[in-house]
Amino acid sequence: MVETCYIPKDLAEALRIRKETGARPIAGGTDLMVVHRRGTGIVPTFPWPVMIVTQLDELKGIFAEDGQVSILSGSTCHELESSELLPYQVRKAASLMGAQSLRNLATIGGNVCNASPKGDLPVPLIMLDAKVELVSATGSRQMLLDEFITGPKKTALQDDELLYRIIIPTPKQPFCYLWYRKIGTRRANAISKLSMSAALTVDEKGNIIDFRCANGASGPKVARSRKVEEMVIGTHVDELEAKLESILDAYDSILSPHAMPQYRRSSTRRMLAYFLTEVSKMPDRTIIE
Ligand SMILES: Cc1cc2nc3c(=O)[nH]c(=O)nc-3n(C[C@H](O)[C@H](O)[C@H](O)COP(=O)(O)OP(=O)(O)OC[C@H]3O[C@@H](n4cnc5c(N)ncnc54)[C@H](O)[C@@H]3O)c2cc1C
């Protein structure tokens, strides 16, 4: 059975259609069209009404204001990787998603709302304390992205809502050390086997005053532990090596990988050890490769 496909002309019409019919949005279609494919050259069918939102200019753009950066949900991965307004880890994660042809279509809204445990963009975004803004015909609300994604393929999105934008707050002090790493089967078009995003700030004496770390594909949701971060904050960079094993053990306890648990645990351990060890070797303000 072919269900209705709506093509709203603006956001107000999209929100009215969403409220009246519950039609599901299609942005780039790189998740939805693949899940519902029927074969080469055959149009996919959906078991519910759908609404194409790709043409809505009100969902496109990346801008900075009031000490935060907003990414409108229809922004593509290519737009993200090319934006100088965005933190390094978000640009890097976007640049490693699929191939160029995919990045021209795939949107941040689709990646976040798909809520795959292997999705790449939520990892740096959750590390950066990003929030989402959801809109409906009757209003809008904001919540932390970490709370919006409630489990594998599950979000707090209501049937009458659309994701409008992702908001990244600017940290109180600029990060000194930035890192993003994705492990996939090959360079392009590979879904993450693991990914990690980390950032760290030191004061002029070398004391760590901010540390964040999040990783993907190692549990039902992006893993991040404030407890582990607090173990690192307050330490002098020269003391990191001595504390490394206890930090790694504590981080390991927050992981719950479903498949290949040994591989995922040991690789995550190695990634975090690499970042923290490089920090103690590198000069200030460095992107760690
Ligand atoms: C070959 C290939 C390679 C891939 N590689 C990667 C990769 O490396 N990393 C990765 O993370 N993913 C990858 N993906 C998955 C996919 O491309 C991404 O998740 C992409 O960001 C999805 O965006 P989209 O706009 O295409 O989403 P769509 O397919 O259009 O939508 C996905 C979901 O989000 C919902 N949605 C979209 N926009 C909104 C909105 N504004 N409000 C509310 N809900 C919305 C849709 O209803 C749907 O449930 C790959 C896919 C393919 C086919």
JSON list of C-alpha atoms in Angstrom, two decimals, residues 39-253:
[
{"chain": "A", "resi": 39, "resn": "GLY", "atom": "CA", "xyz": [14.81, -3.13, -4.87]},
{"chain": "A", "resi": 40, "resn": "THR", "atom": "CA", "xyz": [16.91, -1.29, -7.43]},
{"chain": "A", "resi": 41, "resn": "GLY", "atom": "CA", "xyz": [14.85, 1.24, -9.40]},
{"chain": "A", "resi": 42, "resn": "ILE", "atom": "CA", "xyz": [11.66, 0.58, -7.36]},
{"chain": "A", "resi": 43, "resn": "VAL", "atom": "CA", "xyz": [10.24, 3.44, -5.27]},
{"chain": "A", "resi": 44, "resn": "PRO", "atom": "CA", "xyz": [10.28, 2.58, -1.54]},
{"chain": "A", "resi": 45, "resn": "THR", "atom": "CA", "xyz": [6.95, 2.37, 0.27]},
{"chain": "A", "resi": 46, "resn": "PHE", "atom": "CA", "xyz": [6.30, 3.42, 3.85]},
{"chain": "A", "resi": 47, "resn": "PRO", "atom": "CA", "xyz": [3.72, 2.03, 6.25]},
{"chain": "A", "resi": 48, "resn": "TRP", "atom": "CA", "xyz": [2.76, 5.56, 7.35]},
{"chain": "A", "resi": 49, "resn": "PRO", "atom": "CA", "xyz": [2.31, 8.95, 5.66]},
{"chain": "A", "resi": 50, "resn": "VAL", "atom": "CA", "xyz": [5.58, 10.79, 5.00]},
{"chain": "A", "resi": 51, "resn": "MET", "atom": "CA", "xyz": [6.51, 14.43, 4.57]},
{"chain": "A", "resi": 52, "resn": "ILE", "atom": "CA", "xyz": [9.56, 15.64, 2.64]},
{"chain": "A", "resi": 53, "resn": "VAL", "atom": "CA", "xyz": [11.28, 18.46, 4.56]},
{"chain": "A", "resi": 54, "resn": "THR", "atom": "CA", "xyz": [14.42, 18.83, 2.38]},
{"chain": "A", "resi": 55, "resn": "GLN", "atom": "CA", "xyz": [13.02, 21.92, 0.60]},
{"chain": "A", "resi": 56, "resn": "LEU", "atom": "CA", "xyz": [12.33, 23.89, 3.81]},
{"chain": "A", "resi": 57, "resn": "ASP", "atom": "CA", "xyz": [14.78, 26.82, 3.88]},
{"chain": "A", "resi": 58, "resn": "GLU", "atom": "CA", "xyz": [13.73, 27.53, 7.49]},
{"chain": "A", "resi": 59, "resn": "LEU", "atom": "CA", "xyz": [15.53, 24.30, 8.50]},
{"chain": "A", "resi": 60, "resn": "LYS", "atom": "CA", "xyz": [18.83, 25.19, 6.78]},
{"chain": "A", "resi": 61, "resn": "GLY", "atom": "CA", "xyz": [21.77, 27.12, 8.19]},
{"chain": "A", "resi": 62, "resn": "ILE", "atom": "CA", "xyz": [24.46, 27.31, 10.84]},
{"chain": "A", "resi": 63, "resn": "PHE", "atom": "CA", "xyz": [24.84, 30.50, 12.87]},
{"chain": "A", "resi": 64, "resn": "ALA", "atom": "CA", "xyz": [26.46, 31.81, 16.03]},
{"chain": "A", "resi": 65, "resn": "GLU", "atom": "CA", "xyz": [24.75, 34.13, 18.51]},
{"chain": "A", "resi": 66, "resn": "ASP", "atom": "CA", "xyz": [24.58, 34.74, 22.26]},
{"chain": "A", "resi": 67, "resn": "GLY", "atom": "CA", "xyz": [27.62, 32.57, 23.01]},
{"chain": "A", "resi": 68, "resn": "GLN", "atom": "CA", "xyz": [26.25, 29.49, 21.27]},
{"chain": "A", "resi": 69, "resn": "VAL", "atom": "CA", "xyz": [26.18, 27.94, 17.82]},
{"chain": "A", "resi": 70, "resn": "SER", "atom": "CA", "xyz": [22.92, 26.73, 16.26]},
{"chain": "A", "resi": 71, "resn": "ILE", "atom": "CA", "xyz": [22.79, 24.10, 13.55]},
{"chain": "A", "resi": 72, "resn": "LEU", "atom": "CA", "xyz": [19.37, 23.96, 11.88]},
{"chain": "A", "resi": 73, "resn": "SER", "atom": "CA", "xyz": [18.22, 20.38, 11.48]},
{"chain": "A", "resi": 74, "resn": "GLY", "atom": "CA", "xyz": [18.23, 20.32, 7.66]},
{"chain": "A", "resi": 75, "resn": "SER", "atom": "CA", "xyz": [21.94, 21.21, 7.46]},
{"chain": "A", "resi": 76, "resn": "THR", "atom": "CA", "xyz": [23.86, 18.53, 5.59]},
{"chain": "A", "resi": 77, "resn": "CYS", "atom": "CA", "xyz": [27.01, 16.77, 6.72]},
{"chain": "A", "resi": 78, "resn": "HIS", "atom": "CA", "xyz": [28.86, 18.55, 3.92]},
{"chain": "A", "resi": 79, "resn": "GLU", "atom": "CA", "xyz": [27.70, 21.92, 5.29]},
{"chain": "A", "resi": 80, "resn": "LEU", "atom": "CA", "xyz": [28.84, 20.85, 8.76]},
{"chain": "A", "resi": 81, "resn": "GLU", "atom": "CA", "xyz": [32.29, 19.72, 7.66]},
{"chain": "A", "resi": 82, "resn": "SER", "atom": "CA", "xyz": [32.81, 23.03, 5.82]},
{"chain": "A", "resi": 83, "resn": "SER", "atom": "CA", "xyz": [31.59, 25.38, 8.58]},
{"chain": "A", "resi": 84, "resn": "GLU", "atom": "CA", "xyz": [34.20, 27.38, 10.47]},
{"chain": "A", "resi": 85, "resn": "LEU", "atom": "CA", "xyz": [31.64, 28.16, 13.17]},
{"chain": "A", "resi": 86, "resn": "LEU", "atom": "CA", "xyz": [31.58, 24.57, 14.39]},
{"chain": "A", "resi": 87, "resn": "PRO", "atom": "CA", "xyz": [33.89, 22.90, 16.91]},
{"chain": "A", "resi": 88, "resn": "TYR", "atom": "CA", "xyz": [36.63, 20.73, 15.42]},
{"chain": "A", "resi": 89, "resn": "GLN", "atom": "CA", "xyz": [35.14, 17.43, 16.63]},
{"chain": "A", "resi": 90, "resn": "VAL", "atom": "CA", "xyz": [31.75, 18.06, 14.96]},
{"chain": "A", "resi": 91, "resn": "ARG", "atom": "CA", "xyz": [33.39, 19.03, 11.65]},
{"chain": "A", "resi": 92, "resn": "LYS", "atom": "CA", "xyz": [35.68, 16.02, 11.77]},
{"chain": "A", "resi": 93, "resn": "ALA", "atom": "CA", "xyz": [32.86, 13.57, 12.60]},
{"chain": "A", "resi": 94, "resn": "ALA", "atom": "CA", "xyz": [30.75, 14.99, 9.72]},
{"chain": "A", "resi": 95, "resn": "SER", "atom": "CA", "xyz": [33.69, 14.75, 7.32]},
{"chain": "A", "resi": 96, "resn": "LEU", "atom": "CA", "xyz": [34.14, 11.03, 8.04]},
{"chain": "A", "resi": 97, "resn": "MET", "atom": "CA", "xyz": [30.49, 10.07, 7.49]},
{"chain": "A", "resi": 98, "resn": "GLY", "atom": "CA", "xyz": [29.92, 7.99, 4.37]},
{"chain": "A", "resi": 99, "resn": "ALA", "atom": "CA", "xyz": [31.21, 9.23, 1.02]},
{"chain": "A", "resi": 100, "resn": "GLN", "atom": "CA", "xyz": [30.92, 12.77, -0.40]},
{"chain": "A", "resi": 101, "resn": "SER", "atom": "CA", "xyz": [27.68, 11.88, -2.24]},
{"chain": "A", "resi": 102, "resn": "LEU", "atom": "CA", "xyz": [26.11, 10.77, 1.06]},
{"chain": "A", "resi": 103, "resn": "ARG", "atom": "CA", "xyz": [27.34, 13.84, 2.94]},
{"chain": "A", "resi": 104, "resn": "ASN", "atom": "CA", "xyz": [25.64, 16.07, 0.33]},
{"chain": "A", "resi": 105, "resn": "LEU", "atom": "CA", "xyz": [22.27, 14.55, 1.30]},
{"chain": "A", "resi": 106, "resn": "ALA", "atom": "CA", "xyz": [22.51, 13.28, 4.90]},
{"chain": "A", "resi": 107, "resn": "THR", "atom": "CA", "xyz": [21.37, 15.83, 7.51]},
{"chain": "A", "resi": 108, "resn": "ILE", "atom": "CA", "xyz": [22.23, 16.35, 11.13]},
{"chain": "A", "resi": 109, "resn": "GLY", "atom": "CA", "xyz": [18.50, 16.16, 11.94]},
{"chain": "A", "resi": 110, "resn": "GLY", "atom": "CA", "xyz": [18.27, 12.71, 10.37]},
{"chain": "A", "resi": 111, "resn": "ASN", "atom": "CA", "xyz": [21.40, 11.49, 12.15]},
{"chain": "A", "resi": 112, "resn": "VAL", "atom": "CA", "xyz": [20.21, 12.67, 15.56]},
{"chain": "A", "resi": 113, "resn": "CYS", "atom": "CA", "xyz": [16.57, 11.53, 15.15]},
{"chain": "A", "resi": 114, "resn": "ASN", "atom": "CA", "xyz": [17.63, 8.15, 13.79]},
{"chain": "A", "resi": 115, "resn": "ALA", "atom": "CA", "xyz": [19.30, 7.65, 17.21]},
{"chain": "A", "resi": 116, "resn": "SER", "atom": "CA", "xyz": [21.49, 4.78, 16.09]},
{"chain": "A", "resi": 117, "resn": "PRO", "atom": "CA", "xyz": [24.03, 3.74, 18.75]},
{"chain": "A", "resi": 118, "resn": "LYS", "atom": "CA", "xyz": [26.55, 3.84, 15.87]},
{"chain": "A", "resi": 119, "resn": "GLY", "atom": "CA", "xyz": [25.50, 7.30, 14.65]},
{"chain": "A", "resi": 120, "resn": "ASP", "atom": "CA", "xyz": [28.52, 9.60, 14.45]},
{"chain": "A", "resi": 121, "resn": "LEU", "atom": "CA", "xyz": [27.29, 13.13, 15.16]},
{"chain": "A", "resi": 122, "resn": "PRO", "atom": "CA", "xyz": [25.70, 12.58, 18.61]},
{"chain": "A", "resi": 123, "resn": "VAL", "atom": "CA", "xyz": [29.14, 11.62, 20.00]},
{"chain": "A", "resi": 124, "resn": "PRO", "atom": "CA", "xyz": [30.87, 15.04, 19.77]},
{"chain": "A", "resi": 125, "resn": "LEU", "atom": "CA", "xyz": [27.54, 16.83, 20.29]},
{"chain": "A", "resi": 126, "resn": "ILE", "atom": "CA", "xyz": [26.87, 15.07, 23.61]},
{"chain": "A", "resi": 127, "resn": "MET", "atom": "CA", "xyz": [30.47, 15.69, 24.64]},
{"chain": "A", "resi": 128, "resn": "LEU", "atom": "CA", "xyz": [29.83, 19.41, 24.01]},
{"chain": "A", "resi": 129, "resn": "ASP", "atom": "CA", "xyz": [26.59, 19.43, 26.12]},
{"chain": "A", "resi": 130, "resn": "ALA", "atom": "CA", "xyz": [24.50, 20.17, 23.01]},
{"chain": "A", "resi": 131, "resn": "LYS", "atom": "CA", "xyz": [20.76, 20.76, 23.35]},
{"chain": "A", "resi": 132, "resn": "VAL", "atom": "CA", "xyz": [17.97, 20.15, 20.85]},
{"chain": "A", "resi": 133, "resn": "GLU", "atom": "CA", "xyz": [15.06, 22.46, 20.11]},
{"chain": "A", "resi": 134, "resn": "LEU", "atom": "CA", "xyz": [11.84, 20.73, 19.10]},
{"chain": "A", "resi": 135, "resn": "VAL", "atom": "CA", "xyz": [8.99, 22.64, 17.48]},
{"chain": "A", "resi": 136, "resn": "SER", "atom": "CA", "xyz": [5.29, 21.90, 17.02]},
{"chain": "A", "resi": 137, "resn": "ALA", "atom": "CA", "xyz": [2.28, 23.89, 15.83]},
{"chain": "A", "resi": 138, "resn": "THR", "atom": "CA", "xyz": [1.68, 24.89, 19.44]},
{"chain": "A", "resi": 139, "resn": "GLY", "atom": "CA", "xyz": [5.19, 25.85, 20.64]},
{"chain": "A", "resi": 140, "resn": "SER", "atom": "CA", "xyz": [8.76, 24.75, 21.19]},
{"chain": "A", "resi": 141, "resn": "ARG", "atom": "CA", "xyz": [10.87, 23.12, 23.88]},
{"chain": "A", "resi": 142, "resn": "GLN", "atom": "CA", "xyz": [14.57, 22.50, 24.49]},
{"chain": "A", "resi": 143, "resn": "MET", "atom": "CA", "xyz": [16.32, 19.58, 26.14]},
{"chain": "A", "resi": 144, "resn": "LEU", "atom": "CA", "xyz": [19.80, 18.08, 26.35]},
{"chain": "A", "resi": 145, "resn": "LEU", "atom": "CA", "xyz": [20.61, 15.85, 23.37]},
{"chain": "A", "resi": 146, "resn": "ASP", "atom": "CA", "xyz": [21.77, 13.21, 25.85]},
{"chain": "A", "resi": 147, "resn": "GLU", "atom": "CA", "xyz": [18.19, 13.12, 27.24]},
{"chain": "A", "resi": 148, "resn": "PHE", "atom": "CA", "xyz": [16.51, 13.43, 23.83]},
{"chain": "A", "resi": 149, "resn": "ILE", "atom": "CA", "xyz": [18.10, 10.14, 22.70]},
{"chain": "A", "resi": 150, "resn": "THR", "atom": "CA", "xyz": [16.48, 7.67, 25.09]},
{"chain": "A", "resi": 151, "resn": "GLY", "atom": "CA", "xyz": [17.83, 4.39, 23.67]},
{"chain": "A", "resi": 152, "resn": "PRO", "atom": "CA", "xyz": [18.75, 2.59, 20.44]},
{"chain": "A", "resi": 153, "resn": "LYS", "atom": "CA", "xyz": [16.58, 4.16, 17.70]},
{"chain": "A", "resi": 154, "resn": "LYS", "atom": "CA", "xyz": [14.45, 5.86, 20.35]},
{"chain": "A", "resi": 155, "resn": "THR", "atom": "CA", "xyz": [14.00, 9.56, 21.03]},
{"chain": "A", "resi": 156, "resn": "ALA", "atom": "CA", "xyz": [11.72, 11.82, 23.05]},
{"chain": "A", "resi": 157, "resn": "LEU", "atom": "CA", "xyz": [10.28, 13.33, 19.81]},
{"chain": "A", "resi": 158, "resn": "GLN", "atom": "CA", "xyz": [6.47, 13.63, 20.02]},
{"chain": "A", "resi": 159, "resn": "ASP", "atom": "CA", "xyz": [4.21, 12.76, 17.06]},
{"chain": "A", "resi": 160, "resn": "ASP", "atom": "CA", "xyz": [3.42, 16.43, 16.37]},
{"chain": "A", "resi": 161, "resn": "GLU", "atom": "CA", "xyz": [7.03, 17.69, 16.67]},
{"chain": "A", "resi": 162, "resn": "LEU", "atom": "CA", "xyz": [9.98, 18.29, 14.36]},
{"chain": "A", "resi": 163, "resn": "LEU", "atom": "CA", "xyz": [13.58, 18.75, 15.36]},
{"chain": "A", "resi": 164, "resn": "TYR", "atom": "CA", "xyz": [14.30, 22.41, 14.62]},
{"chain": "A", "resi": 165, "resn": "ARG", "atom": "CA", "xyz": [17.90, 22.95, 15.69]},
{"chain": "A", "resi": 166, "resn": "ILE", "atom": "CA", "xyz": [20.86, 21.65, 17.67]},
{"chain": "A", "resi": 167, "resn": "ILE", "atom": "CA", "xyz": [22.43, 24.21, 20.00]},
{"chain": "A", "resi": 168, "resn": "ILE", "atom": "CA", "xyz": [26.09, 23.95, 21.02]},
{"chain": "A", "resi": 169, "resn": "PRO", "atom": "CA", "xyz": [27.08, 26.12, 24.01]},
{"chain": "A", "resi": 170, "resn": "THR", "atom": "CA", "xyz": [30.50, 27.75, 23.91]},
{"chain": "A", "resi": 171, "resn": "PRO", "atom": "CA", "xyz": [32.70, 26.40, 26.74]},
{"chain": "A", "resi": 172, "resn": "LYS", "atom": "CA", "xyz": [33.66, 28.92, 29.46]},
{"chain": "A", "resi": 173, "resn": "GLN", "atom": "CA", "xyz": [37.30, 28.65, 28.34]},
{"chain": "A", "resi": 174, "resn": "PRO", "atom": "CA", "xyz": [38.38, 27.50, 24.87]},
{"chain": "A", "resi": 175, "resn": "PHE", "atom": "CA", "xyz": [39.54, 23.87, 24.83]},
{"chain": "A", "resi": 176, "resn": "CYS", "atom": "CA", "xyz": [43.33, 23.39, 24.63]},
{"chain": "A", "resi": 177, "resn": "TYR", "atom": "CA", "xyz": [43.31, 19.83, 23.30]},
{"chain": "A", "resi": 178, "resn": "LEU", "atom": "CA", "xyz": [40.80, 18.49, 20.78]},
{"chain": "A", "resi": 179, "resn": "TRP", "atom": "CA", "xyz": [40.40, 14.95, 19.53]},
{"chain": "A", "resi": 180, "resn": "TYR", "atom": "CA", "xyz": [38.04, 12.85, 17.42]},
{"chain": "A", "resi": 181, "resn": "ARG", "atom": "CA", "xyz": [38.67, 9.32, 16.26]},
{"chain": "A", "resi": 182, "resn": "LYS", "atom": "CA", "xyz": [36.46, 6.94, 14.28]},
{"chain": "A", "resi": 183, "resn": "ILE", "atom": "CA", "xyz": [37.25, 3.30, 13.72]},
{"chain": "A", "resi": 184, "resn": "GLY", "atom": "CA", "xyz": [35.48, 1.82, 10.69]},
{"chain": "A", "resi": 185, "resn": "THR", "atom": "CA", "xyz": [36.08, -1.07, 8.33]},
{"chain": "A", "resi": 186, "resn": "ARG", "atom": "CA", "xyz": [37.33, 1.23, 5.58]},
{"chain": "A", "resi": 187, "resn": "ARG", "atom": "CA", "xyz": [37.92, 4.93, 4.95]},
{"chain": "A", "resi": 188, "resn": "ALA", "atom": "CA", "xyz": [34.60, 5.83, 3.23]},
{"chain": "A", "resi": 189, "resn": "ASN", "atom": "CA", "xyz": [31.05, 4.51, 3.59]},
{"chain": "A", "resi": 190, "resn": "ALA", "atom": "CA", "xyz": [31.85, 2.66, 6.80]},
{"chain": "A", "resi": 191, "resn": "ILE", "atom": "CA", "xyz": [29.57, 2.77, 9.81]},
{"chain": "A", "resi": 192, "resn": "SER", "atom": "CA", "xyz": [31.53, 3.28, 13.04]},
{"chain": "A", "resi": 193, "resn": "LYS", "atom": "CA", "xyz": [32.81, 0.25, 14.89]},
{"chain": "A", "resi": 194, "resn": "LEU", "atom": "CA", "xyz": [33.77, 2.74, 17.57]},
{"chain": "A", "resi": 195, "resn": "SER", "atom": "CA", "xyz": [34.18, 6.47, 17.83]},
{"chain": "A", "resi": 196, "resn": "MET", "atom": "CA", "xyz": [35.46, 8.81, 20.51]},
{"chain": "A", "resi": 197, "resn": "SER", "atom": "CA", "xyz": [35.42, 12.55, 20.99]},
{"chain": "A", "resi": 198, "resn": "ALA", "atom": "CA", "xyz": [37.46, 14.24, 23.71]},
{"chain": "A", "resi": 199, "resn": "ALA", "atom": "CA", "xyz": [38.49, 17.73, 24.78]},
{"chain": "A", "resi": 200, "resn": "LEU", "atom": "CA", "xyz": [40.65, 19.01, 27.60]},
{"chain": "A", "resi": 201, "resn": "THR", "atom": "CA", "xyz": [41.63, 22.41, 28.97]},
{"chain": "A", "resi": 202, "resn": "VAL", "atom": "CA", "xyz": [44.57, 23.26, 31.23]},
{"chain": "A", "resi": 203, "resn": "ASP", "atom": "CA", "xyz": [45.30, 26.47, 33.11]},
{"chain": "A", "resi": 204, "resn": "GLU", "atom": "CA", "xyz": [48.61, 28.31, 32.83]},
{"chain": "A", "resi": 205, "resn": "LYS", "atom": "CA", "xyz": [50.15, 26.02, 35.48]},
{"chain": "A", "resi": 206, "resn": "GLY", "atom": "CA", "xyz": [49.19, 22.82, 33.67]},
{"chain": "A", "resi": 207, "resn": "ASN", "atom": "CA", "xyz": [46.26, 21.91, 35.94]},
{"chain": "A", "resi": 208, "resn": "ILE", "atom": "CA", "xyz": [43.34, 20.33, 34.08]},
{"chain": "A", "resi": 209, "resn": "ILE", "atom": "CA", "xyz": [40.29, 22.55, 34.45]},
{"chain": "A", "resi": 210, "resn": "ASP", "atom": "CA", "xyz": [37.96, 20.89, 31.92]},
{"chain": "A", "resi": 211, "resn": "PHE", "atom": "CA", "xyz": [37.83, 17.40, 30.45]},
{"chain": "A", "resi": 212, "resn": "ARG", "atom": "CA", "xyz": [35.08, 15.73, 28.46]},
{"chain": "A", "resi": 213, "resn": "CYS", "atom": "CA", "xyz": [35.00, 12.41, 26.69]},
{"chain": "A", "resi": 214, "resn": "ALA", "atom": "CA", "xyz": [32.18, 10.56, 24.92]},
{"chain": "A", "resi": 215, "resn": "ASN", "atom": "CA", "xyz": [32.10, 7.53, 22.73]},
{"chain": "A", "resi": 216, "resn": "GLY", "atom": "CA", "xyz": [29.78, 5.82, 20.32]},
{"chain": "A", "resi": 217, "resn": "ALA", "atom": "CA", "xyz": [29.02, 2.21, 19.33]},
{"chain": "A", "resi": 218, "resn": "SER", "atom": "CA", "xyz": [29.99, 0.94, 22.74]},
{"chain": "A", "resi": 219, "resn": "GLY", "atom": "CA", "xyz": [26.50, 0.67, 24.28]},
{"chain": "A", "resi": 220, "resn": "PRO", "atom": "CA", "xyz": [22.83, 1.45, 23.63]},
{"chain": "A", "resi": 221, "resn": "LYS", "atom": "CA", "xyz": [23.52, 5.19, 23.80]},
{"chain": "A", "resi": 222, "resn": "VAL", "atom": "CA", "xyz": [26.53, 7.48, 23.57]},
{"chain": "A", "resi": 223, "resn": "ALA", "atom": "CA", "xyz": [28.67, 6.82, 26.67]},
{"chain": "A", "resi": 224, "resn": "ARG", "atom": "CA", "xyz": [29.78, 9.77, 28.78]},
{"chain": "A", "resi": 225, "resn": "SER", "atom": "CA", "xyz": [30.69, 9.76, 32.47]},
{"chain": "A", "resi": 226, "resn": "ARG", "atom": "CA", "xyz": [30.80, 12.91, 34.58]},
{"chain": "A", "resi": 227, "resn": "LYS", "atom": "CA", "xyz": [32.37, 10.80, 37.35]},
{"chain": "A", "resi": 228, "resn": "VAL", "atom": "CA", "xyz": [35.38, 9.91, 35.18]},
{"chain": "A", "resi": 229, "resn": "GLU", "atom": "CA", "xyz": [35.64, 13.49, 33.98]},
{"chain": "A", "resi": 230, "resn": "GLU", "atom": "CA", "xyz": [35.77, 14.67, 37.59]},
{"chain": "A", "resi": 231, "resn": "MET", "atom": "CA", "xyz": [38.61, 12.18, 38.28]},
{"chain": "A", "resi": 232, "resn": "VAL", "atom": "CA", "xyz": [40.65, 13.92, 35.57]},
{"chain": "A", "resi": 233, "resn": "ILE", "atom": "CA", "xyz": [39.72, 17.54, 36.36]},
{"chain": "A", "resi": 234, "resn": "GLY", "atom": "CA", "xyz": [42.03, 18.96, 39.03]},
{"chain": "A", "resi": 235, "resn": "THR", "atom": "CA", "xyz": [44.93, 16.70, 38.04]},
{"chain": "A", "resi": 236, "resn": "HIS", "atom": "CA", "xyz": [48.16, 18.25, 36.76]},
{"chain": "A", "resi": 237, "resn": "VAL", "atom": "CA", "xyz": [49.04, 17.05, 33.22]},
{"chain": "A", "resi": 238, "resn": "ASP", "atom": "CA", "xyz": [52.33, 15.67, 34.56]},
{"chain": "A", "resi": 239, "resn": "GLU", "atom": "CA", "xyz": [50.37, 13.41, 36.97]},
{"chain": "A", "resi": 240, "resn": "LEU", "atom": "CA", "xyz": [48.06, 11.96, 34.29]},
{"chain": "A", "resi": 241, "resn": "GLU", "atom": "CA", "xyz": [50.33, 9.00, 33.59]},
{"chain": "A", "resi": 242, "resn": "ALA", "atom": "CA", "xyz": [50.28, 7.88, 37.22]},
{"chain": "A", "resi": 243, "resn": "LYS", "atom": "CA", "xyz": [46.45, 8.02, 37.34]},
{"chain": "A", "resi": 244, "resn": "LEU", "atom": "CA", "xyz": [45.92, 6.58, 33.87]},
{"chain": "A", "resi": 245, "resn": "GLU", "atom": "CA", "xyz": [45.03, 2.98, 34.81]},
{"chain": "A", "resi": 246, "resn": "SER", "atom": "CA", "xyz": [42.42, 4.02, 37.38]},
{"chain": "A", "resi": 247, "resn": "ILE", "atom": "CA", "xyz": [40.88, 6.47, 34.89]},
{"chain": "A", "resi": 248, "resn": "LEU", "atom": "CA", "xyz": [40.72, 3.76, 32.21]},
{"chain": "A", "resi": 249, "resn": "ASP", "atom": "CA", "xyz": [39.18, 1.24, 34.65]},
{"chain": "A", "resi": 250, "resn": "ALA", "atom": "CA", "xyz": [36.50, 3.75, 35.66]},
{"chain": "A", "resi": 251, "resn": "TYR", "atom": "CA", "xyz": [35.73, 4.57, 32.02]},
{"chain": "A", "resi": 252, "resn": "ASP", "atom": "CA", "xyz": [35.49, 0.89, 31.15]},
{"chain": "A", "resi": 253, "resn": "SER", "atom": "CA", "xyz": [32.78, 0.43, 33.78]}
]
